Amino acid sequence: MNLVLFGPPGAGKGTQSSLLIERKGFNHISTGDLLREAIKAQSDLGMAAKKIMDQGQLVPDDVVIGLVKEKLASKPEASFIFDGFPRTEAQAKALDALLEDLGRPLNKAIFLEVDHKKLTDRLTGRRVCQKCGATFHIHASPPQKEGVCDVCGGELIQRPDDKEEVISKRLEAYMNSTAPLKDFYASQGKLKTVEGEGEVEEVFSRLSQEVAST
Ligand code: AMP
């Protein structure tokens, strides 16, 4: 089964994907994570992407499509959850073509819906472990010890693109390029909407029901 999980930045895509992987055995393709890995490795691709990401803009389609293609080729038989990809119609069409080649079409595109007023607070309060990638929120889900990851003891940092001045750019990119994907997937009959507000476990329970009915 292949699922796209999409929504505005701060909707909880990463958190909910982690739970789907842990509890339902999905494999994960997060283009944001793949780009951050490239930045850590200081590759040319990573360095070019960092400049764009730090400004809250979208990385070019051919770059992210290339990353997804590579990752899919490494596990062609697996069930994938696509997190943060596609973000444009060109990416959505490329994903359809890649999955068609594998004979494993996309089953559903699940839109995580959250009131836009809540997104900035979710993003500015987010803290991420530099070592293992676990995510916390300074108010909603704080770590036991400030600045230290509960999972691995690594240092918690604020992502450079979670700073307030970058968030408005990310929301703008979302509105212009990604929100129209709702119509794209609705026209394929694959769009499902899940309410993304409330406790993490509540959202996960709604999401699981949607996944189970696939
Ligand atoms: P995320 O971790 O999904 O919030 O992504 C962080 C940033 O990486 C985004 O704001 C974009 O700059 C870039 N990015 C991630 N995925 C994509 C994508 N599918 N298309 C273009 N840019 C992306």
PDB file of C-alpha atoms and ligand atoms in Angstrom:
ATOM      1  CA  MET A   1       0.000   0.000   0.000  1.00  0.00           C
ATOM      2  CA  ASN A   2       1.277   3.485  -0.834  1.00  0.00           C
ATOM      3  CA  LEU A   3      -0.001   6.612   0.878  1.00  0.00           C
ATOM      4  CA  VAL A   4       0.694  10.308   0.544  1.00  0.00           C
ATOM      5  CA  LEU A   5       0.366  12.338   3.734  1.00  0.00           C
ATOM      6  CA  PHE A   6       0.138  16.032   2.974  1.00  0.00           C
ATOM      7  CA  GLY A   7      -0.893  19.288   4.570  1.00  0.00           C
ATOM      8  CA  PRO A   8       0.519  22.643   5.593  1.00  0.00           C
ATOM      9  CA  PRO A   9       3.842  22.919   7.436  1.00  0.00           C
ATOM     10  CA  GLY A  10       3.158  22.156  11.094  1.00  0.00           C
ATOM     11  CA  ALA A  11       0.131  19.915  10.397  1.00  0.00           C
ATOM     12  CA  GLY A  12       1.883  16.967  12.072  1.00  0.00           C
ATOM     13  CA  LYS A  13       2.909  14.979   8.995  1.00  0.00           C
ATOM     14  CA  GLY A  14       6.288  13.968  10.469  1.00  0.00           C
ATOM     15  CA  THR A  15       4.847  12.977  13.860  1.00  0.00           C
ATOM     16  CA  GLN A  16       2.017  10.936  12.362  1.00  0.00           C
ATOM     17  CA  SER A  17       4.319   9.313   9.791  1.00  0.00           C
ATOM     18  CA  SER A  18       6.645   8.170  12.588  1.00  0.00           C
ATOM     19  CA  LEU A  19       3.708   6.457  14.295  1.00  0.00           C
ATOM     20  CA  LEU A  20       2.562   4.804  11.068  1.00  0.00           C
ATOM     21  CA  ILE A  21       6.077   3.465  10.539  1.00  0.00           C
ATOM     22  CA  GLU A  22       6.480   2.267  14.122  1.00  0.00           C
ATOM     23  CA  ARG A  23       3.038   0.706  14.524  1.00  0.00           C
ATOM     24  CA  LYS A  24       1.900  -0.222  11.007  1.00  0.00           C
ATOM     25  CA  GLY A  25       5.176  -1.186   9.353  1.00  0.00           C
ATOM     26  CA  PHE A  26       5.264   1.449   6.636  1.00  0.00           C
ATOM     27  CA  ASN A  27       8.498   2.606   5.063  1.00  0.00           C
ATOM     28  CA  HIS A  28       9.075   6.326   5.042  1.00  0.00           C
ATOM     29  CA  ILE A  29      10.002   8.758   2.333  1.00  0.00           C
ATOM     30  CA  SER A  30      10.331  12.283   3.713  1.00  0.00           C
ATOM     31  CA  THR A  31      11.934  14.619   1.197  1.00  0.00           C
ATOM     32  CA  GLY A  32      12.578  17.104   4.039  1.00  0.00           C
ATOM     33  CA  ASP A  33      14.580  14.416   5.898  1.00  0.00           C
ATOM     34  CA  LEU A  34      16.422  13.390   2.717  1.00  0.00           C
ATOM     35  CA  LEU A  35      17.372  17.021   2.086  1.00  0.00           C
ATOM     36  CA  ARG A  36      18.516  17.507   5.690  1.00  0.00           C
ATOM     37  CA  GLU A  37      20.660  14.346   5.364  1.00  0.00           C
ATOM     38  CA  ALA A  38      22.250  15.837   2.230  1.00  0.00           C
ATOM     39  CA  ILE A  39      22.934  19.052   4.173  1.00  0.00           C
ATOM     40  CA  LYS A  40      24.556  17.078   7.024  1.00  0.00           C
ATOM     41  CA  ALA A  41      26.727  15.243   4.488  1.00  0.00           C
ATOM     42  CA  GLN A  42      27.661  18.635   2.995  1.00  0.00           C
ATOM     43  CA  SER A  43      27.068  17.353  -0.529  1.00  0.00           C
ATOM     44  CA  ASP A  44      26.705  19.859  -3.388  1.00  0.00           C
ATOM     45  CA  LEU A  45      23.007  19.033  -3.550  1.00  0.00           C
ATOM     46  CA  GLY A  46      22.683  19.590   0.211  1.00  0.00           C
ATOM     47  CA  MET A  47      24.472  22.932   0.159  1.00  0.00           C
ATOM     48  CA  ALA A  48      22.339  24.205  -2.743  1.00  0.00           C
ATOM     49  CA  ALA A  49      19.157  22.972  -1.031  1.00  0.00           C
ATOM     50  CA  LYS A  50      20.061  24.586   2.316  1.00  0.00           C
ATOM     51  CA  LYS A  51      20.034  28.083   0.833  1.00  0.00           C
ATOM     52  CA  ILE A  52      16.547  27.509  -0.553  1.00  0.00           C
ATOM     53  CA  MET A  53      15.190  25.800   2.571  1.00  0.00           C
ATOM     54  CA  ASP A  54      16.503  28.515   4.894  1.00  0.00           C
ATOM     55  CA  GLN A  55      14.423  31.003   2.904  1.00  0.00           C
ATOM     56  CA  GLY A  56      11.281  28.889   3.208  1.00  0.00           C
ATOM     57  CA  GLN A  57      11.124  28.233  -0.541  1.00  0.00           C
ATOM     58  CA  LEU A  58      10.597  24.945  -2.351  1.00  0.00           C
ATOM     59  CA  VAL A  59      13.591  23.006  -3.680  1.00  0.00           C
ATOM     60  CA  PRO A  60      13.327  22.440  -7.472  1.00  0.00           C
ATOM     61  CA  ASP A  61      11.076  19.584  -8.577  1.00  0.00           C
ATOM     62  CA  ASP A  62      13.799  17.653 -10.443  1.00  0.00           C
ATOM     63  CA  VAL A  63      15.986  17.548  -7.295  1.00  0.00           C
ATOM     64  CA  VAL A  64      13.313  16.123  -4.994  1.00  0.00           C
ATOM     65  CA  ILE A  65      11.927  13.784  -7.660  1.00  0.00           C
ATOM     66  CA  GLY A  66      15.477  12.409  -8.113  1.00  0.00           C
ATOM     67  CA  LEU A  67      15.774  11.751  -4.366  1.00  0.00           C
ATOM     68  CA  VAL A  68      12.432   9.944  -4.259  1.00  0.00           C
ATOM     69  CA  LYS A  69      13.276   7.860  -7.323  1.00  0.00           C
ATOM     70  CA  GLU A  70      16.521   6.680  -5.722  1.00  0.00           C
ATOM     71  CA  LYS A  71      14.819   5.779  -2.451  1.00  0.00           C
ATOM     72  CA  LEU A  72      11.955   3.914  -4.186  1.00  0.00           C
ATOM     73  CA  ALA A  73      14.419   1.934  -6.287  1.00  0.00           C
ATOM     74  CA  SER A  74      16.138   0.710  -3.103  1.00  0.00           C
ATOM     75  CA  LYS A  75      12.919  -1.011  -1.896  1.00  0.00           C
ATOM     76  CA  PRO A  76      10.589  -1.460  -4.870  1.00  0.00           C
ATOM     77  CA  GLU A  77       8.322  -3.964  -3.051  1.00  0.00           C
ATOM     78  CA  ALA A  78       7.747  -1.955   0.114  1.00  0.00           C
ATOM     79  CA  SER A  79       4.695  -0.035   1.336  1.00  0.00           C
ATOM     80  CA  PHE A  80       5.563   3.626   1.521  1.00  0.00           C
ATOM     81  CA  ILE A  81       4.254   6.661   3.251  1.00  0.00           C
ATOM     82  CA  PHE A  82       5.223   9.823   1.387  1.00  0.00           C
ATOM     83  CA  ASP A  83       5.658  12.666   3.852  1.00  0.00           C
ATOM     84  CA  GLY A  84       6.150  16.181   2.500  1.00  0.00           C
ATOM     85  CA  PHE A  85       6.193  14.868  -1.066  1.00  0.00           C
ATOM     86  CA  PRO A  86       4.617  15.713  -3.449  1.00  0.00           C
ATOM     87  CA  ARG A  87       4.433  19.446  -2.838  1.00  0.00           C
ATOM     88  CA  THR A  88       3.662  20.541  -6.411  1.00  0.00           C
ATOM     89  CA  GLU A  89       1.508  19.184  -9.208  1.00  0.00           C
ATOM     90  CA  ALA A  90       4.636  18.316 -11.239  1.00  0.00           C
ATOM     91  CA  GLN A  91       5.864  16.190  -8.307  1.00  0.00           C
ATOM     92  CA  ALA A  92       2.451  14.528  -7.955  1.00  0.00           C
ATOM     93  CA  LYS A  93       2.480  13.575 -11.639  1.00  0.00           C
ATOM     94  CA  ALA A  94       6.056  12.289 -11.354  1.00  0.00           C
ATOM     95  CA  LEU A  95       5.086  10.172  -8.336  1.00  0.00           C
ATOM     96  CA  ASP A  96       2.155   8.660 -10.237  1.00  0.00           C
ATOM     97  CA  ALA A  97       4.515   7.749 -13.091  1.00  0.00           C
ATOM     98  CA  LEU A  98       7.154   6.242 -10.750  1.00  0.00           C
ATOM     99  CA  LEU A  99       4.579   4.131  -8.901  1.00  0.00           C
ATOM    100  CA  GLU A 100       2.935   3.056 -12.136  1.00  0.00           C
ATOM    101  CA  ASP A 101       6.325   1.772 -13.370  1.00  0.00           C
ATOM    102  CA  LEU A 102       6.561  -0.303 -10.193  1.00  0.00           C
ATOM    103  CA  GLY A 103       3.006  -1.583 -10.685  1.00  0.00           C
ATOM    104  CA  ARG A 104       2.103  -0.268  -7.202  1.00  0.00           C
ATOM    105  CA  PRO A 105      -0.159   2.762  -7.648  1.00  0.00           C
ATOM    106  CA  LEU A 106      -0.908   5.269  -4.936  1.00  0.00           C
ATOM    107  CA  ASN A 107      -3.860   4.143  -2.809  1.00  0.00           C
ATOM    108  CA  LYS A 108      -4.796   7.372  -1.032  1.00  0.00           C
ATOM    109  CA  ALA A 109      -3.649  10.933  -0.493  1.00  0.00           C
ATOM    110  CA  ILE A 110      -4.522  11.892   3.064  1.00  0.00           C
ATOM    111  CA  PHE A 111      -4.783  15.594   3.804  1.00  0.00           C
ATOM    112  CA  LEU A 112      -4.068  16.514   7.440  1.00  0.00           C
ATOM    113  CA  GLU A 113      -6.257  19.517   8.155  1.00  0.00           C
ATOM    114  CA  VAL A 114      -5.236  22.060  10.817  1.00  0.00           C
ATOM    115  CA  ASP A 115      -6.495  25.624  11.373  1.00  0.00           C
ATOM    116  CA  HIS A 116      -3.872  27.970   9.905  1.00  0.00           C
ATOM    117  CA  LYS A 117      -3.826  30.104  13.087  1.00  0.00           C
ATOM    118  CA  LYS A 118      -2.384  27.131  15.019  1.00  0.00           C
ATOM    119  CA  LEU A 119       0.432  26.368  12.586  1.00  0.00           C
ATOM    120  CA  THR A 120       2.829  29.164  13.571  1.00  0.00           C
ATOM    121  CA  ASP A 121       2.688  28.166  17.233  1.00  0.00           C
ATOM    122  CA  ARG A 122       3.275  24.521  16.379  1.00  0.00           C
ATOM    123  CA  LEU A 123       6.295  25.418  14.236  1.00  0.00           C
ATOM    124  CA  THR A 124       7.978  28.044  16.436  1.00  0.00           C
ATOM    125  CA  GLY A 125       7.666  25.728  19.471  1.00  0.00           C
ATOM    126  CA  ARG A 126       9.023  22.678  17.681  1.00  0.00           C
ATOM    127  CA  ARG A 127      12.387  21.294  18.804  1.00  0.00           C
ATOM    128  CA  VAL A 128      14.154  18.471  16.979  1.00  0.00           C
ATOM    129  CA  CYS A 129      16.882  16.107  18.167  1.00  0.00           C
ATOM    130  CA  GLN A 130      20.033  16.689  16.156  1.00  0.00           C
ATOM    131  CA  LYS A 131      21.047  13.072  16.651  1.00  0.00           C
ATOM    132  CA  CYS A 132      17.930  10.894  16.166  1.00  0.00           C
ATOM    133  CA  GLY A 133      15.382  13.340  14.699  1.00  0.00           C
ATOM    134  CA  ALA A 134      12.777  12.873  17.485  1.00  0.00           C
ATOM    135  CA  THR A 135      10.427  15.848  17.694  1.00  0.00           C
ATOM    136  CA  PHE A 136       9.188  17.745  20.756  1.00  0.00           C
ATOM    137  CA  HIS A 137       7.199  20.906  21.399  1.00  0.00           C
ATOM    138  CA  ILE A 138       8.160  23.338  24.143  1.00  0.00           C
ATOM    139  CA  HIS A 139       4.553  23.508  25.445  1.00  0.00           C
ATOM    140  CA  ALA A 140       2.548  20.620  23.954  1.00  0.00           C
ATOM    141  CA  SER A 141       5.106  17.808  24.374  1.00  0.00           C
ATOM    142  CA  PRO A 142       8.193  19.109  26.194  1.00  0.00           C
ATOM    143  CA  PRO A 143      11.193  16.862  26.843  1.00  0.00           C
ATOM    144  CA  GLN A 144      11.816  15.815  30.460  1.00  0.00           C
ATOM    145  CA  LYS A 145      14.979  17.926  30.532  1.00  0.00           C
ATOM    146  CA  GLU A 146      15.028  21.171  28.571  1.00  0.00           C
ATOM    147  CA  GLY A 147      17.147  20.946  25.429  1.00  0.00           C
ATOM    148  CA  VAL A 148      17.824  17.207  25.800  1.00  0.00           C
ATOM    149  CA  CYS A 149      16.204  14.413  23.771  1.00  0.00           C
ATOM    150  CA  ASP A 150      14.221  11.893  25.860  1.00  0.00           C
ATOM    151  CA  VAL A 151      14.927   9.158  23.307  1.00  0.00           C
ATOM    152  CA  CYS A 152      18.712   9.322  22.856  1.00  0.00           C
ATOM    153  CA  GLY A 153      20.045  12.174  25.017  1.00  0.00           C
ATOM    154  CA  GLY A 154      20.994  14.203  21.919  1.00  0.00           C
ATOM    155  CA  GLU A 155      20.806  17.988  21.752  1.00  0.00           C
ATOM    156  CA  LEU A 156      17.449  19.541  20.812  1.00  0.00           C
ATOM    157  CA  ILE A 157      17.576  22.396  18.339  1.00  0.00           C
ATOM    158  CA  GLN A 158      15.156  24.664  16.514  1.00  0.00           C
ATOM    159  CA  ARG A 159      15.210  24.022  12.767  1.00  0.00           C
ATOM    160  CA  PRO A 160      16.461  27.140  10.953  1.00  0.00           C
ATOM    161  CA  ASP A 161      13.274  27.161   8.876  1.00  0.00           C
ATOM    162  CA  ASP A 162      11.091  27.065  12.022  1.00  0.00           C
ATOM    163  CA  LYS A 163      12.075  30.667  12.830  1.00  0.00           C
ATOM    164  CA  GLU A 164       9.099  33.023  12.646  1.00  0.00           C
ATOM    165  CA  GLU A 165      10.442  35.073   9.722  1.00  0.00           C
ATOM    166  CA  VAL A 166      10.788  31.943   7.533  1.00  0.00           C
ATOM    167  CA  ILE A 167       7.442  30.393   8.498  1.00  0.00           C
ATOM    168  CA  SER A 168       5.365  32.942   6.576  1.00  0.00           C
ATOM    169  CA  LYS A 169       7.340  32.116   3.415  1.00  0.00           C
ATOM    170  CA  ARG A 170       6.753  28.386   3.935  1.00  0.00           C
ATOM    171  CA  LEU A 171       3.021  28.955   4.396  1.00  0.00           C
ATOM    172  CA  GLU A 172       2.967  31.059   1.233  1.00  0.00           C
ATOM    173  CA  ALA A 173       4.752  28.301  -0.728  1.00  0.00           C
ATOM    174  CA  TYR A 174       2.243  25.825   0.680  1.00  0.00           C
ATOM    175  CA  MET A 175      -0.765  27.936  -0.356  1.00  0.00           C
ATOM    176  CA  ASN A 176       0.570  28.560  -3.855  1.00  0.00           C
ATOM    177  CA  SER A 177       1.985  25.152  -4.751  1.00  0.00           C
ATOM    178  CA  THR A 178       0.792  22.416  -2.394  1.00  0.00           C
ATOM    179  CA  ALA A 179      -2.794  23.297  -1.423  1.00  0.00           C
ATOM    180  CA  PRO A 180      -3.903  22.840  -5.085  1.00  0.00           C
ATOM    181  CA  LEU A 181      -2.992  19.157  -4.732  1.00  0.00           C
ATOM    182  CA  LYS A 182      -6.306  18.712  -2.906  1.00  0.00           C
ATOM    183  CA  ASP A 183      -8.061  19.245  -6.254  1.00  0.00           C
ATOM    184  CA  PHE A 184      -5.513  17.079  -8.063  1.00  0.00           C
ATOM    185  CA  TYR A 185      -6.150  14.078  -5.790  1.00  0.00           C
ATOM    186  CA  ALA A 186      -9.898  14.739  -5.521  1.00  0.00           C
ATOM    187  CA  SER A 187     -10.132  14.443  -9.307  1.00  0.00           C
ATOM    188  CA  GLN A 188      -8.442  11.031  -9.056  1.00  0.00           C
ATOM    189  CA  GLY A 189     -10.897  10.000  -6.307  1.00  0.00           C
ATOM    190  CA  LYS A 190      -7.966   9.477  -3.902  1.00  0.00           C
ATOM    191  CA  LEU A 191      -8.325  12.446  -1.561  1.00  0.00           C
ATOM    192  CA  LYS A 192      -9.233  11.783   2.089  1.00  0.00           C
ATOM    193  CA  THR A 193      -9.207  14.449   4.781  1.00  0.00           C
ATOM    194  CA  VAL A 194      -8.277  13.755   8.402  1.00  0.00           C
ATOM    195  CA  GLU A 195      -8.757  16.322  11.160  1.00  0.00           C
ATOM    196  CA  GLY A 196      -5.218  17.090  12.381  1.00  0.00           C
ATOM    197  CA  GLU A 197      -6.117  19.002  15.545  1.00  0.00           C
ATOM    198  CA  GLY A 198      -6.125  17.529  19.046  1.00  0.00           C
ATOM    199  CA  GLU A 199      -3.792  15.163  20.870  1.00  0.00           C
ATOM    200  CA  VAL A 200      -1.265  13.198  18.814  1.00  0.00           C
ATOM    201  CA  GLU A 201      -2.956   9.885  19.742  1.00  0.00           C
ATOM    202  CA  GLU A 202      -6.418  11.196  18.812  1.00  0.00           C
ATOM    203  CA  VAL A 203      -5.183  12.241  15.377  1.00  0.00           C
ATOM    204  CA  PHE A 204      -3.383   8.921  14.986  1.00  0.00           C
ATOM    205  CA  SER A 205      -6.562   7.019  15.779  1.00  0.00           C
ATOM    206  CA  ARG A 206      -8.480   8.942  13.050  1.00  0.00           C
ATOM    207  CA  LEU A 207      -5.624   8.423  10.629  1.00  0.00           C
ATOM    208  CA  SER A 208      -5.411   4.698  11.394  1.00  0.00           C
ATOM    209  CA  GLN A 209      -9.117   4.291  10.642  1.00  0.00           C
ATOM    210  CA  GLU A 210      -8.583   5.934   7.258  1.00  0.00           C
ATOM    211  CA  VAL A 211      -5.566   3.724   6.547  1.00  0.00           C
ATOM    212  CA  ALA A 212      -7.433   0.560   7.648  1.00  0.00           C
ATOM    213  CA  SER A 213     -10.272   1.299   5.228  1.00  0.00           C
ATOM    214  CA  THR A 214      -7.888   1.401   2.266  1.00  0.00           C
TER     215      THR A 214
HETATM  216  P1  AMP B   1       9.741  19.497   5.648  1.00  0.00           P
HETATM  217  O1  AMP B   1      10.728  18.805   6.525  1.00  0.00           O
HETATM  218  O2  AMP B   1       8.873  18.549   4.888  1.00  0.00           O
HETATM  219  O3  AMP B   1       8.953  20.555   6.380  1.00  0.00           O
HETATM  220  O4  AMP B   1      10.583  20.273   4.532  1.00  0.00           O
HETATM  221  C1  AMP B   1      11.507  21.285   4.883  1.00  0.00           C
HETATM  222  C2  AMP B   1      11.879  22.081   3.653  1.00  0.00           C
HETATM  223  O5  AMP B   1      12.527  21.224   2.691  1.00  0.00           O
HETATM  224  C3  AMP B   1      10.725  22.716   2.878  1.00  0.00           C
HETATM  225  O6  AMP B   1      10.331  23.960   3.427  1.00  0.00           O
HETATM  226  C4  AMP B   1      11.339  22.863   1.486  1.00  0.00           C
HETATM  227  O7  AMP B   1      12.246  23.932   1.436  1.00  0.00           O
HETATM  228  C5  AMP B   1      12.154  21.572   1.365  1.00  0.00           C
HETATM  229  N1  AMP B   1      11.338  20.468   0.818  1.00  0.00           N
HETATM  230  C6  AMP B   1      10.979  19.319   1.445  1.00  0.00           C
HETATM  231  N2  AMP B   1      10.245  18.533   0.642  1.00  0.00           N
HETATM  232  C7  AMP B   1      10.104  19.222  -0.522  1.00  0.00           C
HETATM  233  C8  AMP B   1       9.438  18.939  -1.747  1.00  0.00           C
HETATM  234  N3  AMP B   1       8.718  17.812  -1.906  1.00  0.00           N
HETATM  235  N4  AMP B   1       9.528  19.872  -2.737  1.00  0.00           N
HETATM  236  C9  AMP B   1      10.240  20.990  -2.597  1.00  0.00           C
HETATM  237  N5  AMP B   1      10.888  21.319  -1.471  1.00  0.00           N
HETATM  238  C10 AMP B   1      10.825  20.445  -0.428  1.00  0.00           C
END
